[in-house]
PDB file of C-alpha atoms and ligand atoms in Angstrom:
ATOM      1  CA  MET A 133      78.420 312.774  41.261  1.00  0.00           C
ATOM      2  CA  ILE A 134      78.287 312.804  37.683  1.00  0.00           C
ATOM      3  CA  ARG A 135      81.659 311.516  36.559  1.00  0.00           C
ATOM      4  CA  ARG A 136      83.597 312.846  33.477  1.00  0.00           C
ATOM      5  CA  ASN A 137      84.770 310.782  30.300  1.00  0.00           C
ATOM      6  CA  ASP A 138      88.516 310.604  31.808  1.00  0.00           C
ATOM      7  CA  GLU A 139      86.809 309.466  35.321  1.00  0.00           C
ATOM      8  CA  LEU A 140      84.763 306.895  33.521  1.00  0.00           C
ATOM      9  CA  ALA A 141      87.286 305.351  31.635  1.00  0.00           C
ATOM     10  CA  LYS A 142      89.576 304.630  34.650  1.00  0.00           C
ATOM     11  CA  MET A 143      86.184 303.343  36.063  1.00  0.00           C
ATOM     12  CA  ARG A 144      85.923 300.744  32.720  1.00  0.00           C
ATOM     13  CA  LYS A 145      89.099 299.901  33.389  1.00  0.00           C
ATOM     14  CA  ALA A 146      88.943 298.888  37.302  1.00  0.00           C
ATOM     15  CA  GLY A 147      85.623 297.031  36.537  1.00  0.00           C
ATOM     16  CA  ARG A 148      87.753 294.853  34.019  1.00  0.00           C
ATOM     17  CA  VAL A 149      89.941 294.019  36.680  1.00  0.00           C
ATOM     18  CA  VAL A 150      87.076 293.081  38.277  1.00  0.00           C
ATOM     19  CA  ALA A 151      85.320 291.200  35.837  1.00  0.00           C
ATOM     20  CA  GLU A 152      89.129 288.862  35.649  1.00  0.00           C
ATOM     21  CA  MET A 153      88.952 288.391  39.005  1.00  0.00           C
ATOM     22  CA  LEU A 154      85.399 286.694  38.949  1.00  0.00           C
ATOM     23  CA  LEU A 155      86.391 284.857  35.903  1.00  0.00           C
ATOM     24  CA  GLU A 156      89.607 283.568  36.948  1.00  0.00           C
ATOM     25  CA  VAL A 157      88.142 282.852  40.777  1.00  0.00           C
ATOM     26  CA  SER A 158      85.036 280.894  38.845  1.00  0.00           C
ATOM     27  CA  LYS A 159      87.396 278.779  37.246  1.00  0.00           C
ATOM     28  CA  HIS A 160      88.483 277.614  40.677  1.00  0.00           C
ATOM     29  CA  VAL A 161      85.166 277.138  42.154  1.00  0.00           C
ATOM     30  CA  LYS A 162      84.788 272.957  42.534  1.00  0.00           C
ATOM     31  CA  PRO A 163      84.443 270.916  44.977  1.00  0.00           C
ATOM     32  CA  GLY A 164      87.727 270.391  47.436  1.00  0.00           C
ATOM     33  CA  VAL A 165      88.651 274.123  47.036  1.00  0.00           C
ATOM     34  CA  THR A 166      88.705 276.250  50.243  1.00  0.00           C
ATOM     35  CA  THR A 167      87.240 279.814  49.840  1.00  0.00           C
ATOM     36  CA  ALA A 168      90.848 281.137  51.131  1.00  0.00           C
ATOM     37  CA  GLN A 169      92.083 279.814  47.803  1.00  0.00           C
ATOM     38  CA  LEU A 170      89.849 281.532  46.128  1.00  0.00           C
ATOM     39  CA  ASP A 171      90.698 284.614  47.861  1.00  0.00           C
ATOM     40  CA  ARG A 172      94.829 284.139  46.889  1.00  0.00           C
ATOM     41  CA  VAL A 173      93.209 283.569  43.306  1.00  0.00           C
ATOM     42  CA  ALA A 174      91.648 287.204  43.179  1.00  0.00           C
ATOM     43  CA  ARG A 175      94.199 288.947  44.770  1.00  0.00           C
ATOM     44  CA  ASP A 176      96.653 287.268  42.344  1.00  0.00           C
ATOM     45  CA  VAL A 177      94.848 288.939  39.800  1.00  0.00           C
ATOM     46  CA  LEU A 178      95.150 292.402  41.397  1.00  0.00           C
ATOM     47  CA  GLY A 179      98.899 291.788  41.456  1.00  0.00           C
ATOM     48  CA  ARG A 180      99.249 291.171  37.692  1.00  0.00           C
ATOM     49  CA  ARG A 181      97.026 294.317  36.910  1.00  0.00           C
ATOM     50  CA  GLY A 182      98.728 296.673  38.991  1.00  0.00           C
ATOM     51  CA  ALA A 183      95.530 297.005  40.672  1.00  0.00           C
ATOM     52  CA  ARG A 184      94.450 297.825  44.140  1.00  0.00           C
ATOM     53  CA  SER A 185      92.009 295.905  46.780  1.00  0.00           C
ATOM     54  CA  ASN A 186      89.022 297.968  48.163  1.00  0.00           C
ATOM     55  CA  PHE A 187      87.816 295.284  50.389  1.00  0.00           C
ATOM     56  CA  LEU A 188      91.561 294.539  52.109  1.00  0.00           C
ATOM     57  CA  GLY A 189      91.264 297.126  55.404  1.00  0.00           C
ATOM     58  CA  TYR A 190      87.815 298.335  54.575  1.00  0.00           C
ATOM     59  CA  HIS A 191      87.018 298.849  58.280  1.00  0.00           C
ATOM     60  CA  GLY A 192      88.908 296.533  59.141  1.00  0.00           C
ATOM     61  CA  TYR A 193      87.727 293.772  56.433  1.00  0.00           C
ATOM     62  CA  PRO A 194      90.763 290.962  56.529  1.00  0.00           C
ATOM     63  CA  ALA A 195      90.739 289.681  52.895  1.00  0.00           C
ATOM     64  CA  THR A 196      90.631 290.393  49.196  1.00  0.00           C
ATOM     65  CA  ILE A 197      87.236 289.102  48.619  1.00  0.00           C
ATOM     66  CA  CYS A 198      84.037 288.199  50.009  1.00  0.00           C
ATOM     67  CA  THR A 199      82.850 284.186  50.149  1.00  0.00           C
ATOM     68  CA  SER A 200      79.397 283.837  51.114  1.00  0.00           C
ATOM     69  CA  PRO A 201      78.541 280.160  50.363  1.00  0.00           C
ATOM     70  CA  ASN A 202      74.391 278.573  51.087  1.00  0.00           C
ATOM     71  CA  ASP A 203      72.908 280.258  53.842  1.00  0.00           C
ATOM     72  CA  VAL A 204      75.858 283.563  53.998  1.00  0.00           C
ATOM     73  CA  ILE A 205      74.282 286.198  52.346  1.00  0.00           C
ATOM     74  CA  VAL A 206      77.097 288.716  52.097  1.00  0.00           C
ATOM     75  CA  HIS A 207      80.143 289.869  53.589  1.00  0.00           C
ATOM     76  CA  GLY A 208      81.605 286.070  54.197  1.00  0.00           C
ATOM     77  CA  ILE A 209      85.492 285.944  55.028  1.00  0.00           C
ATOM     78  CA  PRO A 210      87.356 283.408  52.876  1.00  0.00           C
ATOM     79  CA  SER A 211      89.116 280.916  55.171  1.00  0.00           C
ATOM     80  CA  ASP A 212      89.954 276.880  55.000  1.00  0.00           C
ATOM     81  CA  ILE A 213      86.291 276.450  54.674  1.00  0.00           C
ATOM     82  CA  VAL A 214      85.906 273.361  51.727  1.00  0.00           C
ATOM     83  CA  LEU A 215      83.681 273.630  49.483  1.00  0.00           C
ATOM     84  CA  VAL A 216      81.375 270.279  48.740  1.00  0.00           C
ATOM     85  CA  GLU A 217      79.187 269.269  45.643  1.00  0.00           C
ATOM     86  CA  GLY A 218      75.865 271.088  45.801  1.00  0.00           C
ATOM     87  CA  ASP A 219      76.811 274.097  47.700  1.00  0.00           C
ATOM     88  CA  ILE A 220      76.121 277.604  45.923  1.00  0.00           C
ATOM     89  CA  ILE A 221      78.718 280.757  46.855  1.00  0.00           C
ATOM     90  CA  SER A 222      78.679 283.884  46.043  1.00  0.00           C
ATOM     91  CA  VAL A 223      81.521 285.561  45.368  1.00  0.00           C
ATOM     92  CA  ASP A 224      82.357 289.736  45.869  1.00  0.00           C
ATOM     93  CA  CYS A 225      85.261 291.257  44.783  1.00  0.00           C
ATOM     94  CA  GLY A 226      86.502 295.125  43.958  1.00  0.00           C
ATOM     95  CA  ALA A 227      89.575 296.413  42.514  1.00  0.00           C
ATOM     96  CA  ILE A 228      90.921 300.355  42.888  1.00  0.00           C
ATOM     97  CA  VAL A 229      92.643 301.767  39.181  1.00  0.00           C
ATOM     98  CA  GLU A 230      94.309 304.569  38.989  1.00  0.00           C
ATOM     99  CA  GLY A 231      91.913 305.751  41.943  1.00  0.00           C
ATOM    100  CA  TYR A 232      88.477 304.763  40.519  1.00  0.00           C
ATOM    101  CA  HIS A 233      86.851 301.752  41.852  1.00  0.00           C
ATOM    102  CA  GLY A 234      84.929 298.696  40.630  1.00  0.00           C
ATOM    103  CA  ASP A 235      82.607 296.389  42.559  1.00  0.00           C
ATOM    104  CA  ALA A 236      80.958 293.384  41.125  1.00  0.00           C
ATOM    105  CA  ALA A 237      79.407 289.786  42.655  1.00  0.00           C
ATOM    106  CA  ARG A 238      77.817 286.458  41.156  1.00  0.00           C
ATOM    107  CA  THR A 239      77.084 283.585  42.651  1.00  0.00           C
ATOM    108  CA  PHE A 240      78.039 279.956  41.431  1.00  0.00           C
ATOM    109  CA  PRO A 241      77.034 276.445  42.021  1.00  0.00           C
ATOM    110  CA  VAL A 242      79.855 274.251  43.300  1.00  0.00           C
ATOM    111  CA  GLY A 243      79.604 270.885  40.448  1.00  0.00           C
ATOM    112  CA  GLU A 244      75.554 270.077  40.469  1.00  0.00           C
ATOM    113  CA  VAL A 245      73.328 271.730  42.573  1.00  0.00           C
ATOM    114  CA  SER A 246      69.543 271.062  43.654  1.00  0.00           C
ATOM    115  CA  THR A 247      67.015 272.769  40.771  1.00  0.00           C
ATOM    116  CA  GLU A 248      65.787 275.162  43.984  1.00  0.00           C
ATOM    117  CA  ALA A 249      69.278 276.562  43.747  1.00  0.00           C
ATOM    118  CA  LYS A 250      69.499 276.940  40.002  1.00  0.00           C
ATOM    119  CA  ARG A 251      66.376 278.945  40.090  1.00  0.00           C
ATOM    120  CA  LEU A 252      67.458 281.261  43.064  1.00  0.00           C
ATOM    121  CA  ILE A 253      70.852 281.833  40.883  1.00  0.00           C
ATOM    122  CA  GLU A 254      68.978 282.633  37.787  1.00  0.00           C
ATOM    123  CA  VAL A 255      65.825 284.976  39.434  1.00  0.00           C
ATOM    124  CA  THR A 256      68.705 287.182  41.698  1.00  0.00           C
ATOM    125  CA  GLN A 257      70.585 287.457  38.266  1.00  0.00           C
ATOM    126  CA  GLU A 258      67.586 288.265  36.397  1.00  0.00           C
ATOM    127  CA  ALA A 259      66.643 290.522  38.791  1.00  0.00           C
ATOM    128  CA  LEU A 260      69.654 292.549  38.800  1.00  0.00           C
ATOM    129  CA  ARG A 261      69.191 293.123  34.731  1.00  0.00           C
ATOM    130  CA  ALA A 262      65.522 294.213  35.717  1.00  0.00           C
ATOM    131  CA  GLY A 263      67.244 296.829  38.072  1.00  0.00           C
ATOM    132  CA  MET A 264      70.092 298.071  35.818  1.00  0.00           C
ATOM    133  CA  SER A 265      67.200 298.514  32.642  1.00  0.00           C
ATOM    134  CA  GLN A 266      65.816 301.312  35.145  1.00  0.00           C
ATOM    135  CA  LEU A 267      69.221 303.145  34.770  1.00  0.00           C
ATOM    136  CA  VAL A 268      68.499 305.544  32.266  1.00  0.00           C
ATOM    137  CA  PRO A 269      68.721 309.581  31.894  1.00  0.00           C
ATOM    138  CA  ARG A 270      65.419 311.232  33.621  1.00  0.00           C
ATOM    139  CA  LYS A 271      64.191 307.981  35.479  1.00  0.00           C
ATOM    140  CA  HIS A 272      64.777 308.053  39.171  1.00  0.00           C
ATOM    141  CA  LEU A 273      66.924 305.815  40.773  1.00  0.00           C
ATOM    142  CA  ASN A 274      64.517 304.304  42.932  1.00  0.00           C
ATOM    143  CA  GLU A 275      63.024 302.570  39.641  1.00  0.00           C
ATOM    144  CA  THR A 276      66.007 300.157  40.292  1.00  0.00           C
ATOM    145  CA  GLY A 277      64.773 299.215  43.760  1.00  0.00           C
ATOM    146  CA  ARG A 278      61.164 298.696  42.543  1.00  0.00           C
ATOM    147  CA  ALA A 279      61.992 296.428  39.277  1.00  0.00           C
ATOM    148  CA  ILE A 280      64.867 294.046  41.442  1.00  0.00           C
ATOM    149  CA  GLU A 281      62.042 293.547  44.585  1.00  0.00           C
ATOM    150  CA  ARG A 282      59.434 292.849  41.694  1.00  0.00           C
ATOM    151  CA  VAL A 283      60.992 289.917  40.126  1.00  0.00           C
ATOM    152  CA  GLY A 284      62.154 288.797  44.036  1.00  0.00           C
ATOM    153  CA  ARG A 285      58.744 289.093  45.286  1.00  0.00           C
ATOM    154  CA  ARG A 286      56.891 287.381  41.707  1.00  0.00           C
ATOM    155  CA  ALA A 287      59.379 284.127  42.521  1.00  0.00           C
ATOM    156  CA  GLY A 288      58.374 283.875  46.114  1.00  0.00           C
ATOM    157  CA  TYR A 289      61.639 285.087  47.565  1.00  0.00           C
ATOM    158  CA  GLY A 290      63.207 286.849  50.611  1.00  0.00           C
ATOM    159  CA  VAL A 291      64.364 290.156  49.267  1.00  0.00           C
ATOM    160  CA  VAL A 292      66.976 291.457  51.753  1.00  0.00           C
ATOM    161  CA  ARG A 293      66.414 294.981  52.778  1.00  0.00           C
ATOM    162  CA  GLU A 294      69.876 295.240  55.265  1.00  0.00           C
ATOM    163  CA  TYR A 295      72.085 295.637  52.778  1.00  0.00           C
ATOM    164  CA  VAL A 296      72.192 297.748  49.521  1.00  0.00           C
ATOM    165  CA  GLY A 297      73.827 298.877  46.578  1.00  0.00           C
ATOM    166  CA  HIS A 298      75.592 302.506  46.179  1.00  0.00           C
ATOM    167  CA  ALA A 299      76.945 305.061  43.783  1.00  0.00           C
ATOM    168  CA  ILE A 300      81.076 304.327  43.710  1.00  0.00           C
ATOM    169  CA  GLY A 301      83.784 306.061  42.253  1.00  0.00           C
ATOM    170  CA  THR A 302      86.823 307.544  43.965  1.00  0.00           C
ATOM    171  CA  ALA A 303      85.869 305.734  47.179  1.00  0.00           C
ATOM    172  CA  MET A 304      83.846 302.238  46.813  1.00  0.00           C
ATOM    173  CA  HIS A 305      80.828 303.482  48.786  1.00  0.00           C
ATOM    174  CA  GLU A 306      79.355 306.395  48.052  1.00  0.00           C
ATOM    175  CA  GLU A 307      76.003 308.432  48.345  1.00  0.00           C
ATOM    176  CA  PRO A 308      73.088 308.136  47.596  1.00  0.00           C
ATOM    177  CA  GLN A 309      72.428 303.853  48.751  1.00  0.00           C
ATOM    178  CA  VAL A 310      70.198 301.939  45.894  1.00  0.00           C
ATOM    179  CA  PRO A 311      68.012 299.563  47.729  1.00  0.00           C
ATOM    180  CA  ASN A 312      66.473 296.389  46.481  1.00  0.00           C
ATOM    181  CA  TYR A 313      63.352 297.551  47.294  1.00  0.00           C
ATOM    182  CA  TRP A 314      60.703 300.253  46.724  1.00  0.00           C
ATOM    183  CA  PRO A 315      61.667 302.760  49.736  1.00  0.00           C
ATOM    184  CA  GLY A 316      58.422 304.882  49.454  1.00  0.00           C
ATOM    185  CA  LYS A 317      60.207 307.946  47.102  1.00  0.00           C
ATOM    186  CA  PRO A 318      61.637 307.814  44.029  1.00  0.00           C
ATOM    187  CA  GLY A 319      64.914 308.919  45.131  1.00  0.00           C
ATOM    188  CA  ILE A 320      67.116 311.419  43.053  1.00  0.00           C
ATOM    189  CA  LYS A 321      66.694 311.827  38.867  1.00  0.00           C
ATOM    190  CA  LEU A 322      68.867 309.782  36.653  1.00  0.00           C
ATOM    191  CA  ALA A 323      71.706 311.623  34.250  1.00  0.00           C
ATOM    192  CA  PRO A 324      74.913 310.168  31.667  1.00  0.00           C
ATOM    193  CA  GLY A 325      77.841 309.802  33.634  1.00  0.00           C
ATOM    194  CA  MET A 326      76.169 308.942  37.129  1.00  0.00           C
ATOM    195  CA  VAL A 327      77.684 305.413  38.621  1.00  0.00           C
ATOM    196  CA  PHE A 328      75.994 302.897  40.463  1.00  0.00           C
ATOM    197  CA  ALA A 329      77.176 299.254  41.941  1.00  0.00           C
ATOM    198  CA  ILE A 330      73.322 297.535  41.624  1.00  0.00           C
ATOM    199  CA  GLU A 331      73.358 294.560  44.200  1.00  0.00           C
ATOM    200  CA  PRO A 332      70.286 292.511  45.062  1.00  0.00           C
ATOM    201  CA  MET A 333      70.480 290.012  47.495  1.00  0.00           C
ATOM    202  CA  PHE A 334      67.445 287.165  47.698  1.00  0.00           C
ATOM    203  CA  ASN A 335      66.923 284.323  50.068  1.00  0.00           C
ATOM    204  CA  ALA A 336      64.961 281.296  49.281  1.00  0.00           C
ATOM    205  CA  GLY A 337      63.377 281.969  52.550  1.00  0.00           C
ATOM    206  CA  ASP A 338      62.290 285.074  54.359  1.00  0.00           C
ATOM    207  CA  ALA A 339      63.918 288.180  54.124  1.00  0.00           C
ATOM    208  CA  GLY A 340      65.773 288.432  57.375  1.00  0.00           C
ATOM    209  CA  THR A 341      69.246 288.648  58.140  1.00  0.00           C
ATOM    210  CA  VAL A 342      71.662 287.808  61.432  1.00  0.00           C
ATOM    211  CA  ARG A 343      75.116 288.843  61.346  1.00  0.00           C
ATOM    212  CA  LEU A 344      78.184 286.468  62.841  1.00  0.00           C
ATOM    213  CA  ASP A 345      79.930 287.191  66.042  1.00  0.00           C
ATOM    214  CA  ASP A 346      83.102 287.913  63.269  1.00  0.00           C
ATOM    215  CA  GLY A 347      81.498 291.362  62.752  1.00  0.00           C
ATOM    216  CA  TRP A 348      80.702 290.844  59.111  1.00  0.00           C
ATOM    217  CA  THR A 349      79.039 287.526  58.043  1.00  0.00           C
ATOM    218  CA  VAL A 350      75.413 287.629  57.369  1.00  0.00           C
ATOM    219  CA  VAL A 351      73.487 284.995  57.365  1.00  0.00           C
ATOM    220  CA  THR A 352      69.759 284.316  56.505  1.00  0.00           C
ATOM    221  CA  SER A 353      67.816 284.050  59.944  1.00  0.00           C
ATOM    222  CA  ASP A 354      66.109 280.980  58.781  1.00  0.00           C
ATOM    223  CA  GLY A 355      69.014 279.332  57.522  1.00  0.00           C
ATOM    224  CA  SER A 356      67.550 278.996  53.703  1.00  0.00           C
ATOM    225  CA  ILE A 357      69.894 279.616  51.009  1.00  0.00           C
ATOM    226  CA  SER A 358      71.005 283.065  49.667  1.00  0.00           C
ATOM    227  CA  ALA A 359      72.051 284.168  46.304  1.00  0.00           C
ATOM    228  CA  HIS A 360      73.789 287.869  45.286  1.00  0.00           C
ATOM    229  CA  PHE A 361      74.707 289.463  42.219  1.00  0.00           C
ATOM    230  CA  GLU A 362      76.441 292.663  41.586  1.00  0.00           C
ATOM    231  CA  ASP A 363      77.321 295.193  38.778  1.00  0.00           C
ATOM    232  CA  THR A 364      78.957 298.489  38.466  1.00  0.00           C
ATOM    233  CA  ILE A 365      77.598 300.204  35.852  1.00  0.00           C
ATOM    234  CA  VAL A 366      77.166 303.684  34.319  1.00  0.00           C
ATOM    235  CA  VAL A 367      73.913 305.723  33.575  1.00  0.00           C
ATOM    236  CA  THR A 368      74.778 307.118  29.637  1.00  0.00           C
ATOM    237  CA  ASP A 369      72.298 308.805  26.699  1.00  0.00           C
ATOM    238  CA  HIS A 370      72.563 305.264  24.777  1.00  0.00           C
ATOM    239  CA  GLY A 371      71.598 302.854  27.949  1.00  0.00           C
ATOM    240  CA  PRO A 372      73.458 301.353  30.534  1.00  0.00           C
ATOM    241  CA  GLU A 373      76.902 300.623  30.458  1.00  0.00           C
ATOM    242  CA  VAL A 374      77.949 297.639  32.687  1.00  0.00           C
ATOM    243  CA  PHE A 375      81.868 297.974  33.720  1.00  0.00           C
ATOM    244  CA  THR A 376      82.315 294.860  35.386  1.00  0.00           C
ATOM    245  CA  ILE A 377      82.569 292.824  31.998  1.00  0.00           C
ATOM    246  CA  MET A 378      85.301 291.882  30.136  1.00  0.00           C
ATOM    247  CA  ASP A 379      85.455 292.815  26.550  1.00  0.00           C
TER     248      ASP A 379
HETATM  249  N1  MF3 B 224      81.119 294.665  47.650  1.00  0.00           N
HETATM  250  C1  MF3 B 224      80.998 294.987  48.857  1.00  0.00           C
HETATM  251  C2  MF3 B 224      79.559 296.075  48.894  1.00  0.00           C
HETATM  252  O1  MF3 B 224      79.116 295.802  48.288  1.00  0.00           O
HETATM  253  C3  MF3 B 224      82.012 295.252  49.854  1.00  0.00           C
HETATM  254  C4  MF3 B 224      82.070 294.561  50.777  1.00  0.00           C
HETATM  255  S1  MF3 B 224      82.484 295.006  52.311  1.00  0.00           S
HETATM  256  C5  MF3 B 224      84.186 294.661  52.484  1.00  0.00           C
HETATM  257  O2  MF3 B 224      79.401 297.483  48.861  1.00  0.00           O
HETATM  258  F1  MF3 B 224      84.467 295.039  53.338  1.00  0.00           F
HETATM  259  F2  MF3 B 224      84.376 293.872  52.500  1.00  0.00           F
HETATM  260  F3  MF3 B 224      85.111 295.295  51.667  1.00  0.00           F
HETATM  261 CO1   CO B 225      78.998 297.120  46.539  1.00  0.00          CO
END
């Protein structure tokens, strides 16, 4: 699972496509838009860039992105639901370029949102940064989860445990998993060329999750709102390099 430079170059390309999907979708996140319209915007970016979807058809998943509003933690399916002012929405995007995968998520406010919602978004993004700062050679992988959990707990949030990050490369989900908490053991020792998707999910209330009957949508057990941030990141000798950004 140590990637060669030519493989990393392809993952960088895939990451840039994912970042462009998120940017284009973010421009359309406004009151009145449906989550199916957001899916269409992301699909058009894949088409323009000659990239393929890693989400569509994954274990039967029916869309190009996941759209997870308010109390939806993750894996919300785009539909005719209309976003309204004050909602928050997590958008999870992925792409395959030349056989290599990228995966990233952001949570966006819809118009003006409550201070509590803003704080949840900011803290979850801060946790992603804290987690990725641990992705350095010779540290152990599960330091990422330890750092993420610390940020979430300090803010009083429920740190989701049932859904985790993962290694990524020629498949979207590769071993090992990357928990967003300290799993009681240090995990593998990191080395340059290892690539991970780190993805904290924090609930404003407690950490419980419930999966709906559609088989995908995961909501908070107490109805509280939830935020999710994710990036695809490679371990290098000069620190973590995020692939899922635009230059
Ligand atoms: N990005 C999600 C993950 O984090 C994958 C979405 S599952 C899918 O790992 F079925 F929607 F593709
Ligand atoms: Co992921």
